[in-house]
Coordinates of C-alpha atoms and ligand atoms in Angstrom, one line a residue:
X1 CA -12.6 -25.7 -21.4
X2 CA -12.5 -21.9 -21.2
X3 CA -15.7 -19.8 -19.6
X4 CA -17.0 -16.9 -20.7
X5 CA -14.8 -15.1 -18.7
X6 CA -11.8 -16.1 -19.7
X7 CA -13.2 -15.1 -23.3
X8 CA -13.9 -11.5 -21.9
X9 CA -10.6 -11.5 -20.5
X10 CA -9.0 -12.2 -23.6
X11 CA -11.1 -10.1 -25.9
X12 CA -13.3 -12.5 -27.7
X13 CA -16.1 -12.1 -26.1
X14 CA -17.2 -8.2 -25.3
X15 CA -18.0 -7.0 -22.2
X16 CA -18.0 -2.9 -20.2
X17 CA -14.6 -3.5 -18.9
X18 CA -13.6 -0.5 -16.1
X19 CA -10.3 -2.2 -15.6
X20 CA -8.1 -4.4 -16.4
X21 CA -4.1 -5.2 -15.9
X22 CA -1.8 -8.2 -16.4
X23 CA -3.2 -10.7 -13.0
X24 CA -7.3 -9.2 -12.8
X25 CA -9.9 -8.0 -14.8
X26 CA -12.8 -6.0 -14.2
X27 CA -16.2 -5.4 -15.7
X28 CA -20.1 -4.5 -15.4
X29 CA -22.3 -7.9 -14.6
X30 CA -24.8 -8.4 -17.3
X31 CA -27.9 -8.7 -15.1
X32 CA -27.1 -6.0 -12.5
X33 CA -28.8 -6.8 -9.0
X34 CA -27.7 -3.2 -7.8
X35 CA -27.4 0.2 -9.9
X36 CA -23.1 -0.3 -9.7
X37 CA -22.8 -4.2 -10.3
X38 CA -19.3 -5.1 -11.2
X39 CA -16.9 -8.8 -11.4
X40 CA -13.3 -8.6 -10.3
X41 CA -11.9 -11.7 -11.7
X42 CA -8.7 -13.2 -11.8
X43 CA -7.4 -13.6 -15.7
X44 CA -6.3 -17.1 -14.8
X45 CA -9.3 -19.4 -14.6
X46 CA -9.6 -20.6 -11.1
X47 CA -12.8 -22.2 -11.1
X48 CA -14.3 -22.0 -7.5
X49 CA -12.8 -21.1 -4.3
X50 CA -11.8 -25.0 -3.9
X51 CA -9.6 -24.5 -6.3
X52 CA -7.5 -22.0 -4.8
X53 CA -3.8 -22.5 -4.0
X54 CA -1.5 -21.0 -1.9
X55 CA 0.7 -19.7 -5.2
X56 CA -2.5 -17.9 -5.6
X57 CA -2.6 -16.1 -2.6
X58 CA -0.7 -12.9 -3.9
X59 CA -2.6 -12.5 -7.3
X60 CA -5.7 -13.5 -5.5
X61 CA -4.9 -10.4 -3.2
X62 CA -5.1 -8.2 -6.1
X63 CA -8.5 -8.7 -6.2
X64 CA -9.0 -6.5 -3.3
X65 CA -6.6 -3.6 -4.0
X66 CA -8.4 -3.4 -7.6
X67 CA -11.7 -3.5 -5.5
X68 CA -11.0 -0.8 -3.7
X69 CA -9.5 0.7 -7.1
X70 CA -12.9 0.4 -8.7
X71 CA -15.1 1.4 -5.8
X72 CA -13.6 5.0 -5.8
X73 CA -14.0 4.7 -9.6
X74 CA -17.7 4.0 -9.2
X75 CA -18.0 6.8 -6.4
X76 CA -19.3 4.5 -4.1
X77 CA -16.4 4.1 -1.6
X78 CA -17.4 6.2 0.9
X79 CA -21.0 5.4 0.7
X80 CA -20.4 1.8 1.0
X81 CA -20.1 -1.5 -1.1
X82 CA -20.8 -5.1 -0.8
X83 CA -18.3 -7.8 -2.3
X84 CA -19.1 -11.3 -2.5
X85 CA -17.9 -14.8 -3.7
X86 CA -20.4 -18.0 -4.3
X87 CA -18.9 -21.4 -4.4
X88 CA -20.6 -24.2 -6.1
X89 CA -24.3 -25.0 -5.6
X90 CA -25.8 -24.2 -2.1
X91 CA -24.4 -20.1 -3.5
X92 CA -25.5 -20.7 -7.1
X93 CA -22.6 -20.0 -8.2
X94 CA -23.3 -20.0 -12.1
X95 CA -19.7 -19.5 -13.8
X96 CA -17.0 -21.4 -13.1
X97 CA -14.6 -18.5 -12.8
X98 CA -13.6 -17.6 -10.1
X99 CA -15.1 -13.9 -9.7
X100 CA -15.6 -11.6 -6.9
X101 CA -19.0 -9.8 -7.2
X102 CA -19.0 -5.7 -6.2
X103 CA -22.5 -4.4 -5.6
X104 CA -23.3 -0.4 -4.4
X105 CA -25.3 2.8 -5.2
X106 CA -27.9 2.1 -3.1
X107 CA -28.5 0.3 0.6
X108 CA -28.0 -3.1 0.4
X109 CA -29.6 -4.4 3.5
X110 CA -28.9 -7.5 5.1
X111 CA -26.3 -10.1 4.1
X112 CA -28.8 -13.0 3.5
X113 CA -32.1 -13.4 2.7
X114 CA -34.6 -13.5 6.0
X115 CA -36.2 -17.0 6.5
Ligands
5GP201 P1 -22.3 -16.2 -9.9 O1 -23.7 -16.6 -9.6 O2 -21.6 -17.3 -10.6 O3 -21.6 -15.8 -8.6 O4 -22.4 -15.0 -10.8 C1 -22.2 -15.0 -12.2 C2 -22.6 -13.6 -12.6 O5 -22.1 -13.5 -14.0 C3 -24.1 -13.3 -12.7 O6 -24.3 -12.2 -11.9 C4 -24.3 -13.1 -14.2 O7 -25.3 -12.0 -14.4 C5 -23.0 -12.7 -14.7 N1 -22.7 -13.0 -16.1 C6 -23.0 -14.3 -16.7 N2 -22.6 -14.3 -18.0 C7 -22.1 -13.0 -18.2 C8 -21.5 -12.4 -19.4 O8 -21.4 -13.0 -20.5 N3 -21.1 -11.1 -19.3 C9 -21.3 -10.4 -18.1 N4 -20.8 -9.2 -18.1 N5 -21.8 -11.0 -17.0 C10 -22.2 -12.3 -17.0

């Protein structure tokens, strides 16, 4: 069954794209939690990090070049950028996409939430 993403990948279902080429796509998360809030995805649909294979490993690299690609983009490479992945419940992970989360624009403070 295909996920929303792979719907904005293919162009049925709209979303702000900023880029996209023939192995990733990326574009502006819905409900930002940070003024730049963007999802690199793959365009296959991987659903969780579990899922990965090693014939994945190049495209899966991409990610990060087009990461870097869109944090100068959003003007936030020098001043700094969080990117994160959540896998399956205990990271409420809520799409089962694969997708790599870019937050910036503002100070992000620690990784994890204090107990
Ligand atoms: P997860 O918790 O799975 O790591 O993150 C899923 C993210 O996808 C959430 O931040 C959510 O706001 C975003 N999202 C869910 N549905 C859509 C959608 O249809 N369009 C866009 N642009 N983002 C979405």
């Amino acid at each position: 069954m295909s996920t929303i993403f792979s719907k904005i990948v293919n162009g049925e279902s709209h979303a702000d794209i900023v880029y996209q080429d023939d192995r990733v796509t990326a574009f502006r998360d819905i409900n930002p939690q940070a003024p730049v809030h963007i999802l690199i995805i793959p365009n296959k649909e991987i659903p969780t990090v579990n899922d990965v294979t090693e014939a994945d490993e190049q495209m899966l690299g991409h990610l990060f070049t087009v990461a870097k690609i869109v944090a100068e983009q959003e003007n936030v490479d020098e001043s700094g950028y969080r990117l994160l992945i959540n896998c399956n419940r205990d990271a409420n992970q809520e799409v089962f996409h694969l997708h790599m989360h870019l937050f910036g624009g503002q100070a992000l403070g620690p990784m994890l939430m204090r107990r």
